[in-house]
Coordinates of C-alpha atoms in Angstrom, one line a residue:
Chain A
M1 CA 8.7 55.1 -61.3
T2 CA 8.6 56.1 -57.7
L3 CA 9.6 58.9 -55.4
P4 CA 12.9 59.0 -53.5
S5 CA 12.5 57.9 -50.0
E6 CA 13.3 61.8 -49.0
Y7 CA 10.2 62.5 -50.2
L8 CA 8.8 61.4 -46.8
E9 CA 11.7 63.1 -44.7
Y10 CA 10.2 66.1 -43.2
P11 CA 13.3 68.4 -42.0
R12 CA 11.6 71.2 -40.6
R13 CA 8.4 69.6 -39.4
G14 CA 8.5 71.3 -35.7
H15 CA 6.2 74.1 -33.6
G16 CA 6.0 76.9 -36.1
Q17 CA 7.3 78.5 -39.7
D18 CA 9.2 76.3 -41.7
M19 CA 11.3 79.2 -43.2
D20 CA 13.0 81.9 -41.2
R21 CA 11.6 85.1 -42.3
H22 CA 9.9 85.7 -39.3
D23 CA 8.8 84.0 -35.7
W24 CA 5.1 81.9 -35.2
Q25 CA 2.9 83.8 -33.1
L26 CA -1.0 83.0 -32.6
A27 CA -3.0 86.9 -32.8
K28 CA -4.9 86.1 -30.0
D29 CA -1.1 85.8 -27.7
R30 CA -0.3 89.1 -28.9
K31 CA -0.1 92.2 -26.9
P32 CA -3.1 94.3 -28.1
V33 CA -1.5 97.0 -29.4
R34 CA -3.1 100.7 -28.3
L35 CA -2.1 103.5 -31.3
A36 CA -1.1 106.8 -30.1
N37 CA -3.3 108.4 -31.9
G38 CA -5.9 106.4 -30.2
K39 CA -7.6 104.8 -33.1
A40 CA -8.6 101.1 -33.6
L41 CA -8.2 100.1 -37.0
A42 CA -5.6 101.8 -39.5
V43 CA -7.4 101.3 -43.1
M44 CA -4.1 100.9 -45.8
I45 CA -5.7 101.9 -49.2
V46 CA -3.8 100.6 -51.8
V47 CA -3.9 101.9 -55.3
N48 CA -2.1 99.9 -57.7
C49 CA -0.3 101.4 -60.5
E50 CA 1.2 99.4 -63.1
F51 CA 2.8 99.5 -66.6
H52 CA 1.7 96.4 -68.4
P53 CA 3.8 96.4 -72.1
I54 CA 2.4 95.4 -74.6
N55 CA 5.3 93.0 -75.7
P56 CA 5.2 90.7 -72.0
A57 CA 7.8 87.4 -71.4
N58 CA 5.1 86.2 -69.4
T59 CA 7.8 84.6 -67.4
P60 CA 7.4 82.6 -65.0
F61 CA 4.2 83.5 -65.9
R62 CA 1.5 85.9 -67.1
H63 CA 0.7 88.9 -64.7
P64 CA -3.2 88.4 -63.6
A65 CA -3.7 92.2 -65.5
G66 CA -1.6 91.5 -68.3
M67 CA -1.5 91.0 -72.1
V68 CA -4.3 88.1 -73.3
T69 CA -4.8 88.2 -76.9
P70 CA -2.0 87.8 -79.8
Y71 CA 0.6 90.6 -80.3
P72 CA -1.1 93.3 -80.4
D73 CA -3.2 93.2 -78.0
L74 CA -4.2 96.8 -78.3
R75 CA -7.5 95.9 -76.3
H76 CA -5.6 95.1 -73.0
F77 CA -2.7 97.7 -73.4
T78 CA -5.0 100.5 -73.5
S79 CA -7.7 99.1 -71.0
R80 CA -4.9 98.9 -68.5
D81 CA -3.5 102.1 -69.6
Y82 CA -6.8 103.7 -69.0
G83 CA -6.5 103.2 -65.2
N84 CA -3.4 105.3 -65.5
R85 CA -4.5 108.2 -67.6
V86 CA -8.2 108.6 -66.5
G87 CA -9.2 105.9 -64.0
V88 CA -6.6 107.2 -61.1
F89 CA -7.8 110.3 -61.1
R90 CA -11.4 109.4 -60.7
I91 CA -9.6 107.7 -57.6
L92 CA -7.5 110.9 -56.7
D93 CA -10.7 112.8 -56.8
S94 CA -12.7 110.5 -54.2
L95 CA -9.4 110.4 -51.4
K96 CA -9.6 114.1 -51.7
S97 CA -13.0 114.7 -51.6
H98 CA -12.9 112.6 -48.0
G99 CA -9.4 114.0 -47.1
L100 CA -8.3 110.1 -47.1
K101 CA -4.8 109.0 -47.6
A102 CA -3.6 106.3 -49.3
T103 CA 0.0 104.3 -50.6
F104 CA 0.2 103.9 -54.5
P105 CA 2.4 101.7 -55.9
V106 CA 3.8 102.9 -59.2
S107 CA 5.9 101.1 -61.6
A108 CA 9.3 102.5 -62.5
A109 CA 8.4 102.4 -66.2
L110 CA 5.3 104.9 -65.7
L111 CA 7.8 107.9 -63.5
T112 CA 8.9 109.2 -67.0
R113 CA 5.5 107.8 -69.0
A114 CA 3.0 109.0 -66.6
R115 CA 5.1 111.7 -65.3
P116 CA 1.8 114.0 -64.3
L117 CA 0.4 111.1 -62.5
I118 CA 3.2 110.7 -60.3
E119 CA 2.6 114.9 -59.5
A120 CA -0.7 113.8 -58.8
I121 CA -0.2 111.5 -56.6
V122 CA 2.5 113.3 -54.7
A123 CA 0.6 116.7 -54.4
D124 CA -2.0 114.8 -53.0
G125 CA -0.1 114.2 -50.2
H126 CA -0.1 110.3 -50.7
E127 CA 2.5 107.6 -50.2
I128 CA 4.5 106.6 -53.2
A129 CA 6.2 102.8 -53.1
A130 CA 8.1 101.0 -55.7
A131 CA 5.6 98.5 -58.3
G132 CA 9.0 97.2 -59.5
L133 CA 10.1 97.6 -63.4
H134 CA 6.5 97.1 -64.4
G135 CA 3.9 94.3 -65.0
D136 CA 5.8 92.2 -66.6
A137 CA 8.7 92.1 -64.7
I138 CA 8.1 89.4 -62.1
H139 CA 10.5 88.3 -59.2
W140 CA 11.1 84.8 -58.9
S141 CA 13.5 82.3 -58.2
G142 CA 14.6 81.4 -61.6
L143 CA 15.9 85.2 -62.1
G144 CA 18.8 84.0 -59.6
P145 CA 20.3 86.6 -56.9
D146 CA 22.3 88.8 -59.5
E147 CA 19.1 89.8 -62.1
E148 CA 16.9 90.0 -59.2
N149 CA 19.2 92.4 -57.5
R150 CA 19.7 94.2 -61.3
R151 CA 16.3 94.8 -61.5
V152 CA 15.8 96.3 -58.3
E153 CA 19.3 98.6 -58.1
A154 CA 17.2 99.6 -61.5
V155 CA 14.1 100.7 -60.0
R156 CA 15.9 102.5 -57.0
T157 CA 17.8 104.4 -59.7
A158 CA 14.3 105.4 -61.4
F159 CA 13.2 106.6 -58.4
G160 CA 15.9 108.3 -57.3
E161 CA 16.2 110.4 -60.9
A162 CA 12.8 111.1 -60.3
G163 CA 13.5 112.6 -56.9
L164 CA 11.4 109.7 -55.0
S165 CA 12.7 107.4 -52.2
P166 CA 10.2 105.2 -51.7
V167 CA 10.6 102.5 -48.7
T168 CA 7.6 100.8 -49.7
W169 CA 7.9 97.7 -51.9
M170 CA 4.8 95.8 -53.6
S171 CA 6.2 93.1 -56.8
P172 CA 4.8 92.8 -59.6
A173 CA 1.6 90.1 -59.4
R174 CA 3.1 90.1 -55.4
Q175 CA 5.6 87.3 -56.5
Q176 CA 8.9 86.9 -54.4
S177 CA 12.2 84.7 -55.0
F178 CA 13.8 82.6 -51.5
A179 CA 15.9 85.8 -51.8
T180 CA 13.7 88.9 -52.6
P181 CA 13.4 90.2 -48.6
D182 CA 17.1 90.3 -48.5
I183 CA 17.7 92.3 -51.9
L184 CA 15.1 95.1 -51.3
T185 CA 16.3 95.7 -47.6
A186 CA 20.0 96.0 -49.3
H187 CA 18.0 98.6 -51.5
G188 CA 16.8 100.4 -48.8
F189 CA 13.2 98.8 -49.2
T190 CA 12.0 98.5 -45.6
R191 CA 8.0 97.9 -46.1
T192 CA 6.6 95.3 -48.4
L193 CA 2.9 94.6 -49.2
D194 CA 3.2 91.1 -50.7
W195 CA 2.9 89.2 -47.3
E196 CA -0.6 89.1 -46.4
T197 CA 0.6 87.3 -42.7
D198 CA -1.5 88.9 -40.0
Q199 CA -3.5 91.2 -38.5
V200 CA -0.9 93.5 -38.1
P201 CA 2.4 94.3 -39.4
V202 CA 4.9 91.8 -39.3
P203 CA 9.1 92.5 -39.5
L204 CA 10.8 89.8 -42.0
R205 CA 14.0 89.0 -41.1
T206 CA 16.5 89.7 -43.5
D207 CA 20.5 89.9 -44.2
S208 CA 20.3 93.8 -44.0
G209 CA 17.7 94.3 -41.4
P210 CA 13.8 94.0 -41.2
L211 CA 11.2 94.2 -43.8
T212 CA 7.5 95.2 -42.6
A213 CA 5.3 92.7 -44.2
L214 CA 1.9 95.0 -43.9
P215 CA -1.3 92.7 -44.4
L216 CA -3.0 93.7 -47.8
H217 CA -5.7 91.2 -48.1
N218 CA -6.0 88.9 -50.8
E219 CA -9.2 88.0 -51.0
L220 CA -11.1 91.4 -51.1
E221 CA -8.7 92.9 -54.9
D222 CA -10.9 95.0 -56.4
F223 CA -9.9 92.8 -59.4
K224 CA -10.1 89.5 -58.0
L225 CA -13.9 90.2 -56.9
M226 CA -15.5 92.5 -59.8
I227 CA -13.7 91.0 -62.6
E228 CA -12.2 87.3 -61.7
R229 CA -15.3 86.7 -59.6
H230 CA -18.1 88.5 -61.3
Q231 CA -19.6 90.2 -58.2
S232 CA -21.4 93.6 -58.6
E233 CA -20.1 96.9 -57.3
A234 CA -22.4 96.8 -54.5
L235 CA -21.2 93.3 -52.8
W236 CA -17.7 94.4 -53.2
R237 CA -18.5 97.9 -51.0
D238 CA -20.2 96.2 -48.6
Q239 CA -17.5 93.2 -47.8
V240 CA -14.7 96.2 -47.5
I241 CA -17.0 97.6 -45.1
E242 CA -18.1 94.6 -43.2
A243 CA -14.0 93.9 -42.6
K244 CA -14.0 97.8 -41.4
D245 CA -16.9 96.7 -39.1
F246 CA -15.5 93.1 -38.3
L247 CA -11.9 94.5 -37.1
L248 CA -13.5 97.3 -35.4
A249 CA -15.3 95.1 -33.4
E250 CA -12.6 92.8 -32.5
S251 CA -10.2 95.7 -31.9
Q252 CA -12.0 95.9 -28.4
T253 CA -10.2 92.9 -27.3
H254 CA -7.4 92.3 -29.3
G255 CA -6.3 96.2 -29.7
A256 CA -5.7 97.7 -33.5
S257 CA -4.8 96.0 -36.0
V258 CA -4.1 97.1 -39.8
F259 CA -6.8 96.7 -42.7
G260 CA -5.4 96.8 -46.2
F261 CA -7.2 96.4 -49.4
T262 CA -6.3 97.0 -53.1
L263 CA -8.2 99.6 -55.5
T264 CA -7.0 99.1 -59.2
P265 CA -7.5 101.6 -61.5
F266 CA -8.7 100.2 -64.5
V267 CA -11.4 98.6 -62.5
T268 CA -12.6 100.7 -59.8
G269 CA -11.8 103.7 -61.8
Q270 CA -14.6 103.2 -64.1
P271 CA -17.7 105.5 -64.5
F272 CA -19.7 103.4 -63.4
R273 CA -18.2 101.9 -60.4
I274 CA -16.7 105.0 -59.1
W275 CA -20.2 105.6 -57.1
A276 CA -19.1 102.7 -54.8
L277 CA -15.8 103.7 -53.9
R278 CA -17.0 107.0 -53.1
E279 CA -19.9 105.0 -50.7
L280 CA -17.0 102.8 -49.0
L281 CA -14.5 106.0 -48.4
A282 CA -17.6 107.9 -47.0
A283 CA -17.9 105.2 -44.9
L284 CA -14.3 105.2 -43.5
A285 CA -13.8 108.9 -43.5
G286 CA -17.4 109.0 -41.1
D287 CA -16.1 106.5 -38.9
E288 CA -13.9 108.4 -36.1
R289 CA -12.4 105.2 -34.9
V290 CA -10.6 104.7 -38.2
W291 CA -7.3 106.4 -39.6
C292 CA -6.6 106.0 -43.5
A293 CA -2.8 106.4 -43.9
G294 CA 0.3 105.6 -45.8
A295 CA 2.1 102.0 -45.6
D296 CA 5.0 103.5 -43.9
E297 CA 3.3 105.5 -41.5
I298 CA 1.3 102.8 -40.4
A299 CA 3.9 100.6 -39.8
Q300 CA 5.8 103.3 -37.7
A301 CA 2.5 103.7 -35.9
F302 CA 2.8 99.7 -35.0
G303 CA 6.6 100.4 -33.7
Q304 CA 8.1 99.3 -36.4
I305 CA 11.1 102.2 -36.5
D306 CA 13.5 102.2 -39.8
P307 CA 16.7 101.2 -38.3
Chain B
M1 CA 8.6 95.2 -80.1
K2 CA 8.3 97.9 -77.9
P3 CA 6.4 97.9 -73.9
D4 CA 4.5 100.7 -75.3
P5 CA 3.4 100.8 -79.0
N6 CA 3.3 104.7 -79.1
L7 CA 0.3 105.3 -80.3
Y8 CA -0.5 108.2 -78.5
D9 CA 0.6 110.4 -75.7
Y10 CA 0.2 110.0 -71.9
W11 CA -2.2 112.6 -71.2
P12 CA -3.9 113.3 -67.5
Y13 CA -7.8 113.2 -67.5
R14 CA -7.2 116.0 -65.1
D15 CA -7.3 119.8 -66.0
R16 CA -7.7 119.5 -69.8
P17 CA -9.0 121.4 -72.5
K18 CA -12.9 122.6 -72.2
I19 CA -14.7 120.5 -74.8
V20 CA -18.0 122.0 -75.7
W21 CA -20.4 119.6 -78.1
P22 CA -22.6 121.1 -80.5
G23 CA -25.6 122.8 -78.8
G24 CA -23.2 123.4 -75.7
R25 CA -24.1 119.6 -74.8
K26 CA -21.9 117.7 -72.1
L27 CA -21.5 113.9 -73.3
A28 CA -21.9 113.4 -76.6
F29 CA -23.8 109.8 -77.3
W30 CA -23.9 107.2 -79.5
I31 CA -24.8 103.7 -79.6
A32 CA -22.8 100.8 -81.9
P33 CA -24.8 97.9 -83.0
N34 CA -22.6 95.1 -84.4
I35 CA -24.0 93.8 -87.0
E36 CA -21.3 90.8 -88.0
F37 CA -21.3 87.8 -89.6
Y38 CA -19.8 84.4 -88.6
E39 CA -19.1 82.1 -90.9
F40 CA -20.0 78.5 -90.4
D41 CA -16.5 77.2 -91.5
P42 CA -13.9 79.8 -91.6
P43 CA -10.3 78.8 -92.9
K44 CA -7.8 78.0 -90.1
N45 CA -5.9 81.5 -88.8
P46 CA -2.4 80.4 -87.3
K47 CA -2.9 82.7 -84.1
R48 CA -6.4 82.2 -83.5
P49 CA -9.4 79.3 -83.5
G50 CA -12.3 80.7 -85.8
W51 CA -14.6 79.3 -82.9
P52 CA -14.2 78.1 -79.6
R53 CA -15.4 74.5 -80.7
P54 CA -14.9 72.3 -83.4
A55 CA -16.5 74.0 -87.0
P56 CA -19.2 73.2 -87.3
D57 CA -19.9 75.1 -83.8
V58 CA -23.6 75.2 -84.3
V59 CA -24.4 76.6 -80.4
G60 CA -22.4 79.6 -81.6
Y61 CA -23.3 80.3 -84.8
S62 CA -26.9 79.5 -84.4
Q63 CA -26.7 81.9 -81.4
R64 CA -25.6 84.9 -84.1
D65 CA -28.0 83.5 -86.9
Y66 CA -30.5 84.5 -84.3
G67 CA -29.2 87.8 -84.0
N68 CA -29.3 88.4 -87.0
R69 CA -33.1 86.9 -87.9
V70 CA -34.4 87.9 -84.8
G71 CA -32.3 90.2 -82.9
H72 CA -31.5 93.2 -84.9
W73 CA -35.1 93.8 -85.8
R74 CA -35.9 94.1 -82.2
L75 CA -32.8 96.4 -81.3
M76 CA -33.9 98.8 -84.4
E77 CA -37.6 99.5 -83.1
A78 CA -36.3 99.5 -79.6
M79 CA -34.0 102.4 -80.8
D80 CA -36.8 104.3 -82.6
R81 CA -38.9 104.1 -79.7
H82 CA -36.3 106.3 -78.0
G83 CA -35.2 108.1 -81.2
L84 CA -31.4 106.7 -81.5
K85 CA -29.5 106.2 -84.7
G86 CA -27.4 103.8 -84.7
S87 CA -23.3 103.7 -86.0
V88 CA -23.1 100.1 -87.2
S89 CA -19.8 98.0 -86.7
L90 CA -20.4 96.0 -89.7
N91 CA -19.3 93.0 -91.0
V92 CA -19.2 94.2 -94.5
A93 CA -20.1 91.1 -96.0
M94 CA -23.6 91.3 -94.4
C95 CA -24.2 93.6 -97.1
D96 CA -24.0 90.4 -99.4
H97 CA -25.4 87.7 -97.0
C98 CA -28.3 89.8 -95.4
P99 CA -28.7 93.3 -97.1
E100 CA -32.8 92.9 -95.7
I101 CA -30.9 94.7 -92.8
I102 CA -28.7 97.2 -94.4
E103 CA -31.5 98.5 -95.7
A104 CA -33.3 99.3 -93.0
C105 CA -30.2 100.3 -91.5
V106 CA -30.1 102.5 -94.4
Q107 CA -33.6 103.8 -94.6
R108 CA -33.0 104.9 -90.7
G109 CA -30.2 106.8 -91.3
W110 CA -27.6 104.9 -89.8
E111 CA -23.9 105.3 -89.9
F112 CA -21.8 102.6 -91.0
F113 CA -18.4 102.0 -90.2
S114 CA -16.2 98.8 -91.0
H115 CA -15.5 95.8 -88.2
G116 CA -13.8 93.3 -91.1
I117 CA -15.2 91.6 -94.1
Y118 CA -16.3 88.5 -91.0
N119 CA -16.1 88.6 -88.0
T120 CA -14.0 85.4 -88.3
R121 CA -11.2 86.6 -90.7
Y122 CA -8.9 88.3 -88.4
S123 CA -6.3 90.2 -89.1
Y124 CA -3.2 88.3 -87.4
E125 CA -0.2 87.2 -89.9
M126 CA -1.9 89.6 -92.7
D127 CA 0.6 91.0 -95.1
E128 CA 0.1 94.8 -96.2
A129 CA -1.6 94.2 -99.4
Q130 CA -4.4 91.7 -97.8
E131 CA -4.6 94.3 -94.9
R132 CA -5.3 97.1 -97.7
A133 CA -7.5 94.6 -99.8
V134 CA -9.6 94.1 -96.9
L135 CA -10.2 98.1 -96.0
E136 CA -10.6 98.8 -100.1
D137 CA -13.1 95.7 -99.8
S138 CA -14.9 97.9 -97.1
I139 CA -15.2 101.2 -98.1
R140 CA -16.0 99.7 -101.8
T141 CA -18.9 97.3 -100.4
V142 CA -20.2 99.5 -98.2
E143 CA -20.4 102.4 -100.7
A144 CA -22.0 99.9 -103.1
A145 CA -24.7 98.9 -100.7
T146 CA -25.6 102.3 -98.5
G147 CA -24.2 105.1 -100.9
Q148 CA -21.8 105.7 -97.5
R149 CA -18.6 106.7 -97.5
I150 CA -17.3 104.9 -94.3
R151 CA -15.1 106.7 -91.9
G152 CA -14.5 104.7 -88.8
Y153 CA -13.1 101.3 -88.2
L154 CA -12.9 98.3 -85.6
A155 CA -11.0 95.6 -86.7
P156 CA -12.6 92.0 -87.0
A157 CA -13.1 90.6 -84.0
L158 CA -10.4 93.3 -82.4
T159 CA -7.5 91.4 -84.3
H160 CA -4.5 93.8 -85.4
T161 CA -1.4 93.9 -86.9
P162 CA 1.6 96.9 -86.5
R163 CA 0.4 98.6 -89.5
T164 CA -3.7 98.5 -89.1
L165 CA -3.9 102.3 -87.8
D166 CA -1.1 103.5 -90.1
L167 CA -3.5 102.2 -93.5
I168 CA -6.9 103.5 -92.3
A169 CA -5.4 106.7 -91.7
E170 CA -3.8 106.8 -95.2
Y171 CA -7.2 105.7 -96.6
D172 CA -8.5 109.0 -94.8
F173 CA -10.6 107.1 -92.2
W174 CA -11.3 109.7 -89.4
Y175 CA -11.6 107.6 -86.4
T176 CA -10.9 104.1 -85.0
C177 CA -12.9 102.5 -82.3
D178 CA -9.7 99.8 -81.8
L179 CA -8.2 102.2 -78.3
F180 CA -9.6 102.1 -74.8
Q181 CA -7.8 104.5 -72.8
D182 CA -10.3 107.0 -72.7
D183 CA -13.6 108.7 -72.3
Q184 CA -12.2 111.5 -74.2
P185 CA -11.0 111.2 -78.2
Q186 CA -7.1 111.9 -78.8
P187 CA -5.1 111.8 -81.8
V188 CA -3.7 108.7 -82.8
K189 CA -0.1 109.3 -83.9
T190 CA -0.1 107.6 -87.7
K191 CA 2.3 108.2 -90.6
T192 CA -0.4 110.2 -92.5
G193 CA -3.9 111.4 -92.1
K194 CA -6.2 112.8 -89.5
L195 CA -7.1 110.0 -87.0
V196 CA -8.8 110.2 -83.9
S197 CA -9.3 107.7 -81.1
M198 CA -12.9 107.1 -80.5
P199 CA -14.1 106.1 -77.4
Y200 CA -16.2 102.8 -78.2
S201 CA -16.2 100.3 -74.6
L202 CA -15.2 97.4 -73.6
E203 CA -16.3 97.8 -70.1
V204 CA -20.3 98.6 -71.3
N205 CA -20.5 96.1 -74.3
D206 CA -22.8 93.6 -73.9
V207 CA -20.2 91.1 -75.0
I208 CA -18.3 91.8 -72.0
T209 CA -21.0 91.9 -69.2
Y210 CA -23.0 89.3 -70.4
G211 CA -20.1 87.0 -71.2
A212 CA -16.8 88.1 -69.7
L213 CA -19.1 89.6 -66.5
A214 CA -22.0 87.1 -66.6
M215 CA -23.7 90.1 -65.4
D216 CA -27.7 90.0 -65.4
P217 CA -30.1 92.2 -67.7
W218 CA -31.2 94.5 -64.8
R219 CA -27.5 95.4 -63.7
Y220 CA -26.7 95.9 -66.8
A221 CA -29.4 99.1 -66.8
D222 CA -28.1 99.9 -63.7
I223 CA -24.6 100.1 -65.0
L224 CA -25.4 102.1 -68.0
K225 CA -27.6 104.3 -65.8
R226 CA -24.4 104.6 -63.6
Q227 CA -22.0 105.1 -66.5
F228 CA -23.8 108.0 -68.2
D229 CA -24.4 110.0 -64.7
Q230 CA -20.8 109.2 -63.7
L231 CA -19.9 110.7 -67.4
L232 CA -22.2 113.4 -68.0
E233 CA -21.5 114.7 -64.4
E234 CA -17.6 114.9 -66.1
G235 CA -18.6 116.3 -69.4
E236 CA -19.6 119.6 -67.9
T237 CA -15.6 120.1 -66.8
S238 CA -14.5 118.7 -70.2
G239 CA -17.1 117.0 -73.1
T240 CA -16.7 113.0 -72.3
V241 CA -18.0 110.5 -75.2
M242 CA -20.5 107.6 -73.7
C243 CA -20.4 104.3 -76.2
I244 CA -22.8 101.9 -75.7
P245 CA -21.8 98.8 -77.9
L246 CA -24.5 96.0 -78.8
H247 CA -25.0 92.7 -80.3
A248 CA -28.2 91.6 -80.8
Y249 CA -27.7 88.0 -80.5
L250 CA -26.5 89.3 -77.0
V251 CA -28.9 92.4 -76.4
S252 CA -31.8 91.4 -77.9
Q253 CA -32.6 88.1 -76.0
P254 CA -36.4 88.0 -74.5
H255 CA -35.0 88.2 -71.5
R256 CA -33.0 91.2 -71.8
L257 CA -34.2 93.6 -74.0
R258 CA -37.2 95.5 -71.8
A259 CA -33.9 95.8 -69.1
F260 CA -32.0 97.4 -72.0
E261 CA -35.1 99.5 -73.1
T262 CA -35.1 101.4 -69.1
A263 CA -31.4 102.0 -69.7
L264 CA -32.4 104.0 -72.9
A265 CA -35.2 105.6 -71.4
Y266 CA -33.4 107.0 -68.5
I267 CA -30.6 108.7 -71.3
T268 CA -32.4 110.1 -73.7
G269 CA -34.9 111.7 -70.8
H270 CA -31.5 114.3 -70.2
T271 CA -31.8 115.8 -73.8
D272 CA -30.7 119.1 -72.8
E273 CA -27.3 118.2 -71.6
V274 CA -26.3 115.5 -74.0
W275 CA -25.9 115.2 -78.1
F276 CA -27.4 112.2 -79.2
T277 CA -25.2 111.3 -82.2
T278 CA -23.0 109.0 -84.2
A279 CA -19.5 108.2 -84.3
Q280 CA -18.7 110.2 -87.4
E281 CA -20.3 113.2 -86.2
I282 CA -18.1 113.1 -82.9
A283 CA -15.0 112.6 -85.1
G284 CA -16.1 114.9 -87.4
F285 CA -16.8 117.8 -84.8
Y286 CA -13.4 116.8 -82.9
R287 CA -10.8 116.7 -85.8
E288 CA -12.1 120.7 -86.9
N289 CA -12.8 121.8 -83.3
C290 CA -10.8 120.0 -80.5
W291 CA -7.5 118.1 -82.6
D292 CA -5.2 121.2 -82.1
Q293 CA -6.1 122.4 -78.4
T294 CA -5.6 118.3 -78.0
I295 CA -1.7 118.5 -79.0
A296 CA -1.1 121.9 -77.3
D297 CA -2.0 120.3 -74.1
I298 CA -0.4 117.3 -74.5
A299 CA 3.0 119.6 -75.9
A300 CA 2.5 121.9 -73.0
K301 CA 2.6 119.4 -69.8
G302 CA 5.7 117.8 -71.6
C303 CA 4.0 114.5 -72.1
A304 CA 4.4 114.4 -75.8
T305 CA 6.9 111.4 -76.9
G306 CA 7.2 112.8 -80.9
G307 CA 7.1 109.6 -83.7
T308 CA 4.4 107.7 -84.8
G309 CA 3.2 104.2 -83.6
F310 CA 4.5 100.8 -84.3
E311 CA 7.8 102.6 -85.5
G312 CA 10.7 100.4 -86.7
E313 CA 7.9 97.6 -87.6
T314 CA 5.4 98.4 -89.8
A315 CA 8.3 99.1 -92.5

């Protein structure tokens, strides 16, 4: 058994990207951004409210926060639900007490199931984003474009019926297919939180106009650091504040940038963790060079104007 | 199978009706020592192996034996020093294997609830008659050993069937520790009975903190104090519940118990604000004083979906 000769052919081997969604550009060669509001750092806090079904298909993989044990996994179903019932309100209260605005990707399944949560997010002035149908409705190329299109259309319809018209999209488990960006813009989504890519928003090419990729740092996810990697709340807080301070220092030569990080309600919203969030938010709110805003507002401030 | 088992209604943590625990207390605090027996050579369950390694898993078995021989006494004496009673999460076969431990708990006036027969006998794939047999065995065995009628349940090794909660409600259990959706009790939507979901905790459970999250003893003590502080603060608005679930084979290790005791000392320093109690007393109070106001509040907020849990799966 040997590999075919095409395995050593490299049709996209050349300067820059090996795909066409965006062009290659070094961060150091970018024209520094000066924000109209004079701030040096746009902080994008992403509070990820997903519904994790107790009967997942786990196709093509299990969502990292999905069910674990054989059916019925009451343990993980109810622990995740804790985030959307209890933990998220601690996060909302903490944001409010510091006057900070965030982006809340929510599963379409929560629009009816957890309607009071949706109303609370809207009442507090945060941006609502779409997080797909639910945590187990993962987008990937095996779905085929028709099925993926139906899913995004169903999400758009569900939000419309809830009186909401989000422009920002985060895929379940932040997984996409090759076609996802085209399908998203066809349904009116112009921002995505799936591609980390750069320290500033980057427009992705799609069949229906640009889709702005806002940098959301994979390596600073609260779930990843505190659950998967067993780091302490104090270490998580310190790393988020360190990133803020680093980017503020870099802004003196590189201009304004975007700093996106994730808060998972069933993780950070625990009673014994919320102190760390309060300290972290105090550090953001107490720094006059920092501007906390929703994903769409940040994209606009960085010149990514809706078509 | 449905995406949401509909065991309880969505209920946002904001603006709930106020719960005031007996004596005007803000936080109901209870400790759940798990007193367990893991079999040396358990029978196979098709859904889950009895041990992570092929039997005999002597490392795992003997550590749990250490918990029974050494650990429980250490923990009981530590709780005595702080005037705390336990609500024992009991593999009821312990009444047969290690009656000395059960007797010591009885003498202290501790409560018992069922955690199945053995922690190596899972509920997966049981038919209704088998599940009923486990519940009837639990009630009968604990009554014979302690004189107590058990009112609480935590499924063995947290393994369930769609009918588990309906059955325990039918046998007049008052509370289940199997649901982790809240820091306050809530009615469970069972076909019959009056079953309360009792806040237990995986997050501050020593199995999770020492196992899954690999904490050191001092960090565990620190998060217990922080958990307590936050829930006490919120209990001013509406009474909260804090439980510390423990396993003597973990918490009573010589490098861990003194750090744990600093958390007990801290918590028991708040006598005026905290109801130090048992799960059964919390459930009894809740069923009498808070059940109806919760149902009314959920109905008023438009989150009630009707029906009962796992409908169509439990016939």
